[in-house]
Amino acid sequence: MTFSEKDIKQIESKGLTVEGVNKQLETFVSGLPFSHLVAAATVGDGILRLNNSEVENLVAFFDENKDQFDIVKFVPASGAATRMFKFLFQFLEEYDPAEQTINSYLNTRDDKSLHIFFVGLEKFPFYFEVLELLNKTYPNYADLDVSYRSQLFVKAMLDEDGLNYGNSPKGLLPFHEYKNQIISTAFEEHLFESALYACCNKQAKLHFTISESHKDKFSNEFSRIEDKVERKTNSQFDISFSYQKESTDTIAVTPKDEPFRLENGDLLFRPSGHGALIENLNDLNADIIFIKNIDNVVVYKYKNEVAKNKKILAGILMEIQQQAFQYLKLIDKGELSHETIIEIARFLTKKMQVKISTEFEKYAEKFQIEYLQSKLNRPIRVCGMVKNEGEPGGGPFWVKDESGTISLQIVESAQINQKNKHQKSILKNATHFNPVDLVCGVKDYKGNKFDLTQFIDHRAAFITKKTRLGKDLKALELPGLWNGSMANWNTIFVEVPLITFNPVKTVNDLLKSPHQLK
C-alpha cells in the first residue's frame, strides 16, 4: 500500500514503520490460522498434580533459596472498571423511579445481576462511601422512597460528578472492607500479597502496567498506604509503572480491508491487546517474574494459602531451571557421553513436558546435542491451572504448529475453529482453565536476559470486529501475553486450587467469599 507523506509522518510518530504497517494490512487480507489442537492438557498428560510431600518440599526449597534471586511481580493493571458496571449503566439508562417502583422494574426483567446487586448492597466495600456522599448531597436521602434511593445510589457510584467508579482504574476501586470500615483496593492487596512470596531480603518489587493518564492516581495511592503496608509486612516496597507502548498499536481496516480513516483523514490505530505487554515484560531486569492480573486478589485471611501456591510454582521453576542450567553448561564443555544425551532428552520429556522429535534418534550426535541445547535454552514459565468450572477464557492444550512441533500452550477459545467438530470436541473436553497465574524465568544459564520478543508466534494474533461511531471495522490484536507471545517458551502446567482464582469481572464478584471477611 502506498501511503501519503501525511500518513508516513503519522506512522513514524507512533514509532511504527511503513513496512510494519503494510505487514499488518497483509495479515488482514491473508487471515490468520486457527490453533491446531492435538489434545487438552490433563492431569498426567501435560498437567502436574502434586502430593503433600512434594508441596512441602517445594515450599521449603523456595523459602531457602529465594533471597539469591532478583524477584519481581508483574501486574497488568491498565484496564478501567467500566465493564464491571455494565449492567448498572444499563439500569441508569432505562430506569425512571417516577414511572415504576424498583421492585416492579426488577420483576419485569430477567436480570439476576441487578437483583443480586441490590440484595447484597450493604456488603459491598464501597457501601458507606457512597452513602456518605449521598447524605451530603441529599440531606433527606434516608427519607426518600426506596426506588429513588436505588437510582441515586447507582448514580452516585458511576456518574462523573459522583465517585466516577466506571471510569476509574480497576486497581484503585474499593475491593475489600476490613474492621472499622477500612477499605482496601486491589492495588493495596497486591502489595500485601507480594510481601508473602515476592519479597527478597525484605524488599518486595512490583511492576504495574497502567494507563498513562492514571499514573498520578496510582502514585498517590502508594504514597497514602506505603507506611501502613511497610509497617504491617515488615518489608520495603519498590513500585514501578510502565505504559503500553504506542509502537505496539495496530492499524484498523474497513470490512473491505482498506485502512480505516478518521473524519479528518488520519489513519486509525488501536491498542493491540495485552500481547503488547511482552515489550514491558521484556524491559524488566529480574531473575524470576510472577505474573498475576490486577483483579485477582483475596481478603487477608486467604492470603497465606494463595502465597503457598505461588511458592510451589516458583519452587518448581527454580528446580527445573537449576537442572537445565547444569545441562547447558555441560553442553558448553563439549564432553557429553551418549548416556548423558539420553539423560538430557529424558529430563526434557519428563520434567519439562517437551515433546522430542520422533526423528531425534536418527540425528547424528552433533545434531542431537544442538537440538537439545535449543530446547533447553529458552525462557521458562510455570503456570497454575485450576479445574474448569465454565469460566470464559483460555485453557491448557497440546498444540501442533506449522512445522509439526507439538507443545503445551494456553489457547483462547477465539483461537479455535469451533466449526471443526474435532477441534470443538477437544475444547469441550478440557478439564482445566487458565487463571493467569505464572512464574517466569527470563534469564539464560549465563545470567543474560533473554530477548523475549524472539519467542513470539506472530501467527497467533487475532482479528476482531469492532465499530467506531457506528461504522464497522476490523482490528488486529497481537498474540496474547500468555498465549502466542510466550508460544516458544518452555511451559510447565501445574494444578492449583480454586482459591488462587478470584477475579472481579463484574461488581457482584465482590460479594463472593474470597472478597468478604465473613
Coordinates of C-alpha atoms in Angstrom, one line a residue:
M1 CA 0.0 0.0 0.0
T2 CA 1.3 3.4 -0.9
F3 CA 0.9 5.9 1.9
S4 CA 0.8 9.7 1.6
E5 CA 3.5 11.9 3.3
K6 CA 1.0 12.8 5.9
D7 CA 0.3 9.1 6.6
I8 CA 4.0 8.3 6.8
K9 CA 4.5 11.1 9.4
Q10 CA 1.7 9.7 11.5
I11 CA 3.0 6.2 11.3
E12 CA 6.5 7.2 12.2
S13 CA 5.3 9.5 15.0
K14 CA 4.0 6.4 16.7
G15 CA 7.3 4.6 16.5
L16 CA 6.0 2.3 13.7
T17 CA 7.4 1.7 10.2
V18 CA 5.6 1.7 6.8
E19 CA 6.9 -1.8 6.2
G20 CA 5.4 -3.0 9.6
V21 CA 2.0 -1.4 8.9
N22 CA 1.9 -2.9 5.4
K23 CA 2.6 -6.3 7.0
Q24 CA -0.4 -5.7 9.3
L25 CA -2.5 -4.9 6.2
E26 CA -1.4 -8.1 4.5
T27 CA -2.4 -10.0 7.6
F28 CA -6.0 -8.7 7.3
V29 CA -6.1 -9.9 3.7
S30 CA -4.5 -13.3 4.2
G31 CA -6.1 -14.0 7.5
L32 CA -4.7 -15.9 10.5
P33 CA -4.7 -19.6 11.1
F34 CA -6.6 -21.2 14.0
S35 CA -4.6 -23.1 16.6
H36 CA -4.3 -26.8 15.8
L37 CA -5.3 -28.6 19.0
V38 CA -3.9 -32.1 19.4
A39 CA -5.5 -32.7 22.8
A40 CA -6.5 -31.0 26.0
A41 CA -3.7 -31.0 28.6
T42 CA -4.9 -33.1 31.6
V43 CA -3.5 -34.4 34.9
G44 CA -0.9 -37.0 33.9
D45 CA -0.7 -35.7 30.3
G46 CA 0.6 -32.1 30.5
I47 CA -0.6 -31.0 33.9
L48 CA 1.2 -31.9 37.1
R49 CA -0.7 -32.8 40.3
L50 CA 1.5 -32.7 43.4
N51 CA 1.2 -34.7 46.6
N52 CA 1.5 -33.2 50.1
S53 CA 5.2 -34.2 50.4
E54 CA 6.1 -32.6 47.1
V55 CA 4.3 -29.5 48.1
E56 CA 6.1 -29.1 51.4
N57 CA 9.5 -29.8 49.8
L58 CA 8.9 -27.2 47.1
V59 CA 7.7 -24.5 49.5
A60 CA 10.8 -25.2 51.7
F61 CA 13.1 -25.1 48.7
F62 CA 11.7 -21.8 47.6
D63 CA 11.9 -20.2 51.1
E64 CA 15.6 -21.4 51.4
N65 CA 16.7 -20.1 48.1
K66 CA 14.6 -17.0 47.2
D67 CA 17.0 -14.4 48.6
Q68 CA 19.6 -15.4 46.0
F69 CA 17.2 -14.3 43.2
D70 CA 16.0 -10.9 42.0
I71 CA 12.2 -11.3 42.0
V72 CA 9.6 -9.0 40.6
K73 CA 5.8 -9.3 40.5
F74 CA 4.3 -8.1 37.2
V75 CA 0.7 -6.9 37.3
P76 CA -1.2 -5.9 34.1
A77 CA -3.4 -3.1 35.5
S78 CA -4.3 -0.7 32.7
G79 CA -8.0 -1.6 32.5
A80 CA -10.7 0.8 33.5
A81 CA -13.6 -0.6 35.6
T82 CA -16.3 0.2 33.0
R83 CA -17.1 -3.5 32.2
M84 CA -17.6 -4.3 35.9
F85 CA -20.6 -2.0 36.0
K86 CA -22.1 -2.7 32.5
F87 CA -25.5 -3.8 33.9
L88 CA -25.7 -0.8 36.2
F89 CA -25.0 1.6 33.4
Q90 CA -27.9 0.0 31.5
F91 CA -30.1 0.3 34.6
L92 CA -29.4 4.1 34.8
E93 CA -30.3 4.4 31.1
E94 CA -33.6 2.5 31.4
Y95 CA -35.0 3.1 34.9
D96 CA -37.2 6.0 35.9
P97 CA -38.4 5.8 39.5
A98 CA -41.3 8.3 38.6
E99 CA -42.7 5.7 36.3
Q100 CA -42.4 2.4 38.3
T101 CA -41.1 1.1 41.6
I102 CA -37.7 -0.6 41.8
N103 CA -39.4 -3.9 42.7
S104 CA -41.7 -3.7 39.6
Y105 CA -38.7 -2.9 37.4
L106 CA -36.8 -5.9 38.8
N107 CA -39.7 -8.2 38.4
T108 CA -40.3 -7.3 34.8
R109 CA -36.7 -8.1 33.8
D110 CA -34.9 -11.4 34.0
D111 CA -31.8 -9.7 35.3
K112 CA -30.2 -11.7 38.1
S113 CA -27.2 -9.4 38.2
L114 CA -29.3 -6.4 39.2
H115 CA -31.3 -8.3 41.7
I116 CA -28.1 -9.7 43.4
F117 CA -26.6 -6.2 43.4
F118 CA -29.5 -4.6 45.4
V119 CA -29.9 -7.6 47.7
G120 CA -26.2 -7.5 48.6
L121 CA -25.9 -3.7 48.6
E122 CA -24.7 -3.4 52.3
K123 CA -22.0 -6.0 51.8
F124 CA -20.1 -4.0 49.1
P125 CA -16.9 -2.4 50.3
F126 CA -17.9 1.0 48.9
Y127 CA -21.4 1.0 50.6
F128 CA -20.6 3.5 53.3
E129 CA -18.5 5.7 51.0
V130 CA -21.4 6.0 48.6
L131 CA -23.9 6.6 51.5
E132 CA -21.7 9.4 52.9
L133 CA -21.7 11.2 49.6
L134 CA -25.5 10.8 49.2
N135 CA -26.2 12.1 52.7
K136 CA -24.1 15.2 51.9
T137 CA -25.7 15.8 48.5
Y138 CA -29.3 14.9 49.6
P139 CA -29.8 15.7 53.3
N140 CA -33.2 14.0 53.1
Y141 CA -31.8 10.9 51.4
A142 CA -32.9 8.5 54.2
D143 CA -36.5 9.7 53.9
L144 CA -36.7 9.1 50.1
D145 CA -38.7 6.2 48.6
V146 CA -36.6 3.1 48.1
S147 CA -36.9 3.4 44.3
Y148 CA -35.4 6.9 44.3
R149 CA -32.7 5.8 46.8
S150 CA -31.7 2.8 44.5
Q151 CA -31.4 5.0 41.4
L152 CA -29.4 7.7 43.3
F153 CA -27.1 5.2 44.9
V154 CA -26.1 3.8 41.4
K155 CA -25.8 7.4 40.0
A156 CA -23.5 8.4 42.9
M157 CA -21.3 5.4 42.2
L158 CA -20.9 5.9 38.5
D159 CA -21.5 9.5 37.5
E160 CA -18.5 11.7 36.7
D161 CA -19.7 14.2 39.2
G162 CA -20.1 11.4 41.8
L163 CA -17.4 8.8 42.7
N164 CA -16.9 8.0 38.9
Y165 CA -16.1 4.3 39.6
G166 CA -17.0 3.4 36.0
N167 CA -14.1 5.5 34.6
S168 CA -11.6 4.6 37.4
P169 CA -8.8 2.2 37.0
K170 CA -10.0 -1.2 38.3
G171 CA -6.9 -1.4 40.6
L172 CA -7.9 1.6 42.6
L173 CA -11.6 0.7 43.3
P174 CA -12.6 -0.3 46.8
F175 CA -12.3 -4.1 46.7
H176 CA -12.4 -5.2 50.4
E177 CA -13.7 -3.8 53.6
Y178 CA -12.0 -4.6 56.9
K179 CA -12.8 -3.7 60.5
N180 CA -13.9 -0.2 61.2
Q181 CA -14.9 0.4 57.6
I182 CA -11.2 0.3 56.5
I183 CA -11.2 0.0 52.7
S184 CA -8.6 -1.8 50.6
T185 CA -8.1 -1.5 46.9
A186 CA -6.8 -4.3 44.6
F187 CA -3.6 -2.4 44.3
E188 CA -3.1 -2.4 48.0
E189 CA -4.0 -6.1 48.3
H190 CA -1.3 -7.0 45.7
L191 CA 1.3 -5.3 47.9
F192 CA 0.3 -7.3 51.0
E193 CA 0.2 -10.5 49.0
S194 CA 3.6 -9.8 47.4
A195 CA 5.3 -9.4 50.8
L196 CA 4.4 -13.1 51.5
Y197 CA 6.3 -14.6 48.5
A198 CA 7.8 -12.0 46.1
C199 CA 10.0 -10.5 48.8
C200 CA 13.8 -11.0 48.8
N201 CA 15.9 -9.7 51.6
K202 CA 12.9 -7.8 53.0
Q203 CA 12.3 -5.9 49.7
A204 CA 9.2 -6.6 47.5
K205 CA 9.4 -5.3 43.9
L206 CA 6.2 -4.8 41.9
H207 CA 5.7 -3.5 38.4
F208 CA 2.3 -2.4 37.3
T209 CA 1.4 -1.7 33.6
I210 CA -1.1 1.1 33.7
S211 CA -2.8 3.7 31.5
E212 CA -0.5 6.8 31.5
S213 CA -3.5 9.0 32.4
H214 CA -3.7 7.1 35.7
K215 CA -0.1 7.4 36.8
D216 CA -0.7 10.1 39.4
K217 CA -3.6 8.3 40.9
F218 CA -1.5 5.1 41.5
S219 CA 1.4 7.1 42.8
N220 CA -0.8 9.0 45.2
E221 CA -2.4 5.8 46.4
F222 CA 1.0 4.3 47.1
S223 CA 2.1 7.4 49.0
R224 CA -1.1 7.1 51.1
I225 CA -0.7 3.4 52.0
E226 CA 3.1 3.0 51.9
D227 CA 3.8 3.5 55.6
K228 CA 0.9 1.2 56.7
V229 CA 1.8 -1.6 54.3
E230 CA 5.5 -1.5 55.1
R231 CA 4.9 -1.4 58.8
K232 CA 2.4 -4.4 58.7
T233 CA 4.6 -6.5 56.4
N234 CA 8.0 -5.5 57.8
S235 CA 9.0 -5.1 54.1
Q236 CA 10.2 -2.3 51.9
F237 CA 8.3 -1.8 48.6
D238 CA 9.9 -0.9 45.2
I239 CA 7.0 0.0 43.0
S240 CA 7.4 0.8 39.3
F241 CA 5.0 1.6 36.4
S242 CA 5.0 1.4 32.7
Y243 CA 2.5 2.0 29.9
Q244 CA 1.5 0.1 26.8
K245 CA 3.8 1.4 24.0
E246 CA 2.3 3.3 21.2
S247 CA 4.7 1.4 18.9
T248 CA 2.6 -1.7 19.6
D249 CA -0.6 -0.1 18.3
T250 CA -2.1 -1.8 15.1
I251 CA -3.9 -0.2 12.1
A252 CA -7.6 -0.7 11.8
V253 CA -9.2 -1.5 8.5
T254 CA -12.7 -1.3 6.9
P255 CA -14.7 -4.5 6.2
K256 CA -13.0 -4.4 2.7
D257 CA -9.5 -4.5 4.3
E258 CA -8.7 -0.9 3.4
P259 CA -7.2 1.4 6.0
F260 CA -9.9 2.9 8.2
R261 CA -9.7 6.7 8.2
L262 CA -11.0 9.2 10.8
E263 CA -13.2 12.2 9.8
N264 CA -10.0 14.3 9.3
G265 CA -8.4 11.7 7.0
D266 CA -6.0 10.3 9.6
L267 CA -5.4 6.6 9.8
L268 CA -7.0 4.8 12.8
F269 CA -4.6 2.9 15.1
R270 CA -5.8 1.0 18.1
P271 CA -4.1 -0.6 21.2
S272 CA -3.3 -4.2 20.3
G273 CA -4.4 -6.0 23.4
H274 CA -2.4 -7.5 26.4
G275 CA 0.0 -9.1 24.0
A276 CA 1.7 -5.7 23.6
L277 CA 2.8 -6.1 27.2
I278 CA 5.5 -8.6 26.2
E279 CA 7.5 -5.4 25.4
N280 CA 7.0 -4.2 29.0
L281 CA 7.9 -7.6 30.4
N282 CA 11.0 -7.6 28.3
D283 CA 12.2 -4.3 29.8
L284 CA 12.3 -5.8 33.3
N285 CA 15.6 -6.9 34.6
A286 CA 14.9 -9.8 37.0
D287 CA 15.7 -13.5 37.5
I288 CA 12.1 -14.5 38.3
I289 CA 8.9 -12.7 37.4
F290 CA 5.5 -13.6 38.9
I291 CA 2.5 -12.6 36.7
K292 CA -1.0 -12.0 38.0
N293 CA -3.9 -9.9 36.9
I294 CA -4.9 -6.8 38.9
D295 CA -8.4 -8.1 39.9
N296 CA -7.3 -11.5 41.1
V297 CA -6.9 -10.8 44.9
V298 CA -8.4 -12.1 48.1
V299 CA -9.1 -10.7 51.6
Y300 CA -6.2 -11.2 54.0
K301 CA -7.4 -14.4 55.7
Y302 CA -6.9 -16.3 52.4
K303 CA -3.5 -14.8 51.5
N304 CA -1.3 -17.4 53.1
E305 CA -2.9 -20.1 51.1
V306 CA -2.6 -18.1 47.9
A307 CA 1.1 -17.3 48.7
K308 CA 1.8 -21.0 49.4
N309 CA 0.7 -21.9 45.9
K310 CA 2.9 -19.1 44.4
K311 CA 5.8 -20.6 46.3
I312 CA 5.1 -24.0 44.9
L313 CA 5.1 -22.7 41.3
A314 CA 8.3 -20.8 41.9
G315 CA 9.9 -23.8 43.6
I316 CA 9.3 -25.9 40.5
L317 CA 10.7 -23.1 38.3
M318 CA 13.9 -22.9 40.5
E319 CA 14.4 -26.7 40.5
I320 CA 13.8 -27.1 36.8
Q321 CA 16.0 -24.1 35.9
Q322 CA 18.8 -25.3 38.1
Q323 CA 19.0 -28.7 36.3
A324 CA 18.6 -27.2 32.9
F325 CA 21.4 -24.7 33.5
Q326 CA 23.7 -27.6 34.6
Y327 CA 23.0 -29.5 31.4
L328 CA 23.6 -26.4 29.3
K329 CA 27.0 -25.8 31.0
L330 CA 27.9 -29.5 30.3
I331 CA 26.9 -29.0 26.6
D332 CA 29.2 -25.9 26.5
K333 CA 32.1 -28.0 27.8
G334 CA 31.5 -30.4 24.8
E335 CA 32.1 -33.6 26.8
L336 CA 28.7 -35.4 26.5
S337 CA 28.5 -39.2 26.6
H338 CA 25.7 -41.0 24.8
E339 CA 24.2 -41.7 28.2
T340 CA 24.2 -38.0 29.2
I341 CA 22.5 -37.2 25.9
I342 CA 19.7 -39.7 26.7
E343 CA 19.5 -38.3 30.2
I344 CA 19.0 -34.8 29.0
A345 CA 16.4 -35.9 26.5
R346 CA 14.6 -37.8 29.3
F347 CA 14.7 -34.7 31.5
L348 CA 13.2 -32.5 28.8
T349 CA 10.4 -35.1 28.2
K350 CA 9.6 -36.0 31.9
K351 CA 10.3 -32.8 33.7
M352 CA 9.9 -30.0 31.2
Q353 CA 7.0 -31.5 29.2
V354 CA 8.8 -31.1 25.9
K355 CA 7.8 -33.4 23.1
I356 CA 11.1 -34.6 21.5
S357 CA 11.0 -35.0 17.7
T358 CA 10.3 -38.5 16.5
E359 CA 13.3 -38.2 14.2
F360 CA 15.7 -37.4 17.2
E361 CA 17.2 -40.9 17.4
K362 CA 18.1 -40.7 13.7
Y363 CA 20.1 -37.5 14.1
A364 CA 23.9 -37.5 14.1
E365 CA 25.2 -37.0 17.7
K366 CA 26.3 -33.4 16.8
F367 CA 22.7 -32.5 15.8
Q368 CA 21.2 -34.3 18.8
I369 CA 23.3 -32.0 21.0
E370 CA 22.3 -28.9 19.1
Y371 CA 18.7 -29.9 19.2
L372 CA 18.8 -30.5 23.0
Q373 CA 20.6 -27.2 23.5
S374 CA 18.0 -25.2 21.5
K375 CA 15.2 -26.9 23.5
L376 CA 16.8 -26.2 26.9
N377 CA 18.0 -22.6 26.3
R378 CA 14.6 -20.8 26.4
P379 CA 12.6 -18.8 28.9
I380 CA 10.6 -21.0 31.2
R381 CA 7.1 -20.4 32.5
V382 CA 5.4 -22.5 35.2
C383 CA 1.6 -21.9 35.0
G384 CA -1.0 -22.7 37.6
M385 CA -4.2 -24.3 36.2
V386 CA -7.5 -24.6 38.0
K387 CA -10.3 -27.1 37.4
N388 CA -12.6 -25.9 34.7
E389 CA -15.9 -24.6 36.1
G390 CA -17.2 -23.0 33.0
E391 CA -15.4 -19.7 33.2
P392 CA -14.8 -17.9 29.8
G393 CA -11.3 -17.7 28.6
G394 CA -8.2 -19.8 27.8
G395 CA -7.1 -23.2 28.8
P396 CA -4.1 -25.6 28.6
F397 CA -3.8 -27.7 25.4
W398 CA -1.3 -29.7 23.4
V399 CA -0.9 -27.8 20.1
K400 CA 0.8 -28.6 16.8
D401 CA 2.5 -25.7 15.0
E402 CA 3.0 -25.3 11.3
S403 CA 6.4 -27.2 11.4
G404 CA 4.7 -30.2 13.1
T405 CA 6.1 -29.5 16.6
I406 CA 3.8 -30.3 19.4
S407 CA 4.0 -28.2 22.6
L408 CA 1.9 -27.1 25.6
Q409 CA 0.1 -23.8 25.0
I410 CA -2.5 -21.6 26.7
V411 CA -5.2 -21.2 24.0
E412 CA -8.2 -18.8 23.9
S413 CA -11.5 -20.0 22.6
A414 CA -11.2 -17.4 19.8
Q415 CA -8.1 -19.1 18.5
I416 CA -10.0 -22.4 18.0
N417 CA -12.0 -23.3 14.9
Q418 CA -15.3 -24.3 16.5
K419 CA -16.8 -25.1 13.2
N420 CA -14.5 -28.1 13.1
K421 CA -16.2 -30.9 15.1
H422 CA -12.9 -32.5 16.2
Q423 CA -11.4 -29.2 17.4
K424 CA -14.6 -28.3 19.2
S425 CA -14.7 -31.7 20.9
I426 CA -11.2 -31.2 22.3
L427 CA -12.2 -27.8 23.6
K428 CA -15.3 -29.2 25.2
N429 CA -13.3 -31.9 26.9
A430 CA -10.8 -29.6 28.5
T431 CA -10.6 -30.2 32.3
H432 CA -8.7 -27.1 33.3
F433 CA -8.7 -23.3 32.9
N434 CA -6.1 -20.6 32.8
P435 CA -6.4 -18.3 35.8
V436 CA -3.3 -16.2 34.7
D437 CA -1.0 -17.5 37.4
L438 CA 2.5 -17.6 36.1
V439 CA 6.1 -17.7 37.3
C440 CA 8.7 -16.9 34.7
G441 CA 12.4 -17.5 34.4
V442 CA 13.7 -15.0 31.8
K443 CA 17.5 -15.3 32.1
D444 CA 19.7 -17.9 30.4
Y445 CA 22.3 -20.2 32.1
K446 CA 25.0 -17.4 31.8
G447 CA 22.8 -14.9 33.6
N448 CA 21.9 -13.0 30.4
K449 CA 18.4 -11.8 29.9
F450 CA 16.5 -13.4 27.0
D451 CA 15.1 -11.2 24.4
L452 CA 11.5 -12.2 24.9
T453 CA 10.4 -10.8 21.5
Q454 CA 12.3 -13.6 19.8
F455 CA 10.0 -16.3 21.3
I456 CA 6.6 -15.0 19.9
D457 CA 4.4 -16.9 17.5
H458 CA 3.3 -13.9 15.4
R459 CA 0.7 -16.1 13.6
A460 CA -1.2 -16.5 16.9
A461 CA -2.6 -12.9 16.6
F462 CA -6.4 -12.2 16.5
I463 CA -8.6 -10.3 14.0
T464 CA -11.7 -8.9 15.7
K465 CA -14.7 -7.0 14.6
K466 CA -15.4 -3.6 16.2
T467 CA -17.3 -0.4 15.5
R468 CA -16.4 3.3 15.7
L469 CA -19.2 5.9 15.6
G470 CA -21.5 3.3 14.1
K471 CA -19.0 2.2 11.4
D472 CA -17.8 -1.4 11.2
L473 CA -14.1 -2.0 11.3
K474 CA -11.6 -4.9 11.8
A475 CA -8.9 -4.7 14.4
L476 CA -5.7 -6.7 14.9
E477 CA -4.7 -7.9 18.3
L478 CA -1.2 -9.1 18.9
P479 CA -0.7 -12.6 20.2
G480 CA -1.8 -12.6 23.9
L481 CA 0.8 -12.1 26.6
W482 CA 0.4 -15.7 27.9
N483 CA -0.8 -17.1 24.6
G484 CA 1.2 -16.6 21.4
S485 CA 3.6 -14.1 22.9
M486 CA 5.1 -17.0 25.0
A487 CA 4.5 -19.7 22.4
N488 CA 8.1 -20.7 22.1
W489 CA 8.9 -20.7 25.9
N490 CA 9.3 -23.9 27.8
T491 CA 6.0 -24.5 29.6
I492 CA 5.0 -26.5 32.7
F493 CA 1.4 -26.6 33.8
V494 CA 0.6 -27.4 37.5
E495 CA -2.8 -27.9 39.0
V496 CA -3.6 -25.3 41.7
P497 CA -6.7 -24.9 43.9
L498 CA -9.6 -22.6 43.1
I499 CA -8.8 -20.3 45.9
T500 CA -6.0 -18.9 43.7
F501 CA -8.5 -17.7 41.1
N502 CA -10.8 -14.9 42.3
P503 CA -11.2 -12.4 39.5
V504 CA -13.6 -9.5 39.8
K505 CA -15.1 -9.3 36.3
T506 CA -18.4 -7.8 37.5
V507 CA -19.1 -5.8 40.6
N508 CA -21.1 -8.7 42.0
D509 CA -18.0 -10.8 42.2
L510 CA -17.1 -8.7 45.3
L511 CA -19.9 -10.5 47.1
K512 CA -18.1 -13.9 46.8
S513 CA -16.5 -15.3 49.9
P514 CA -12.8 -14.7 49.0
H515 CA -13.7 -11.0 48.9
Q516 CA -15.7 -10.9 52.1
L517 CA -14.4 -11.1 55.7
K518 CA -17.4 -13.2 56.9

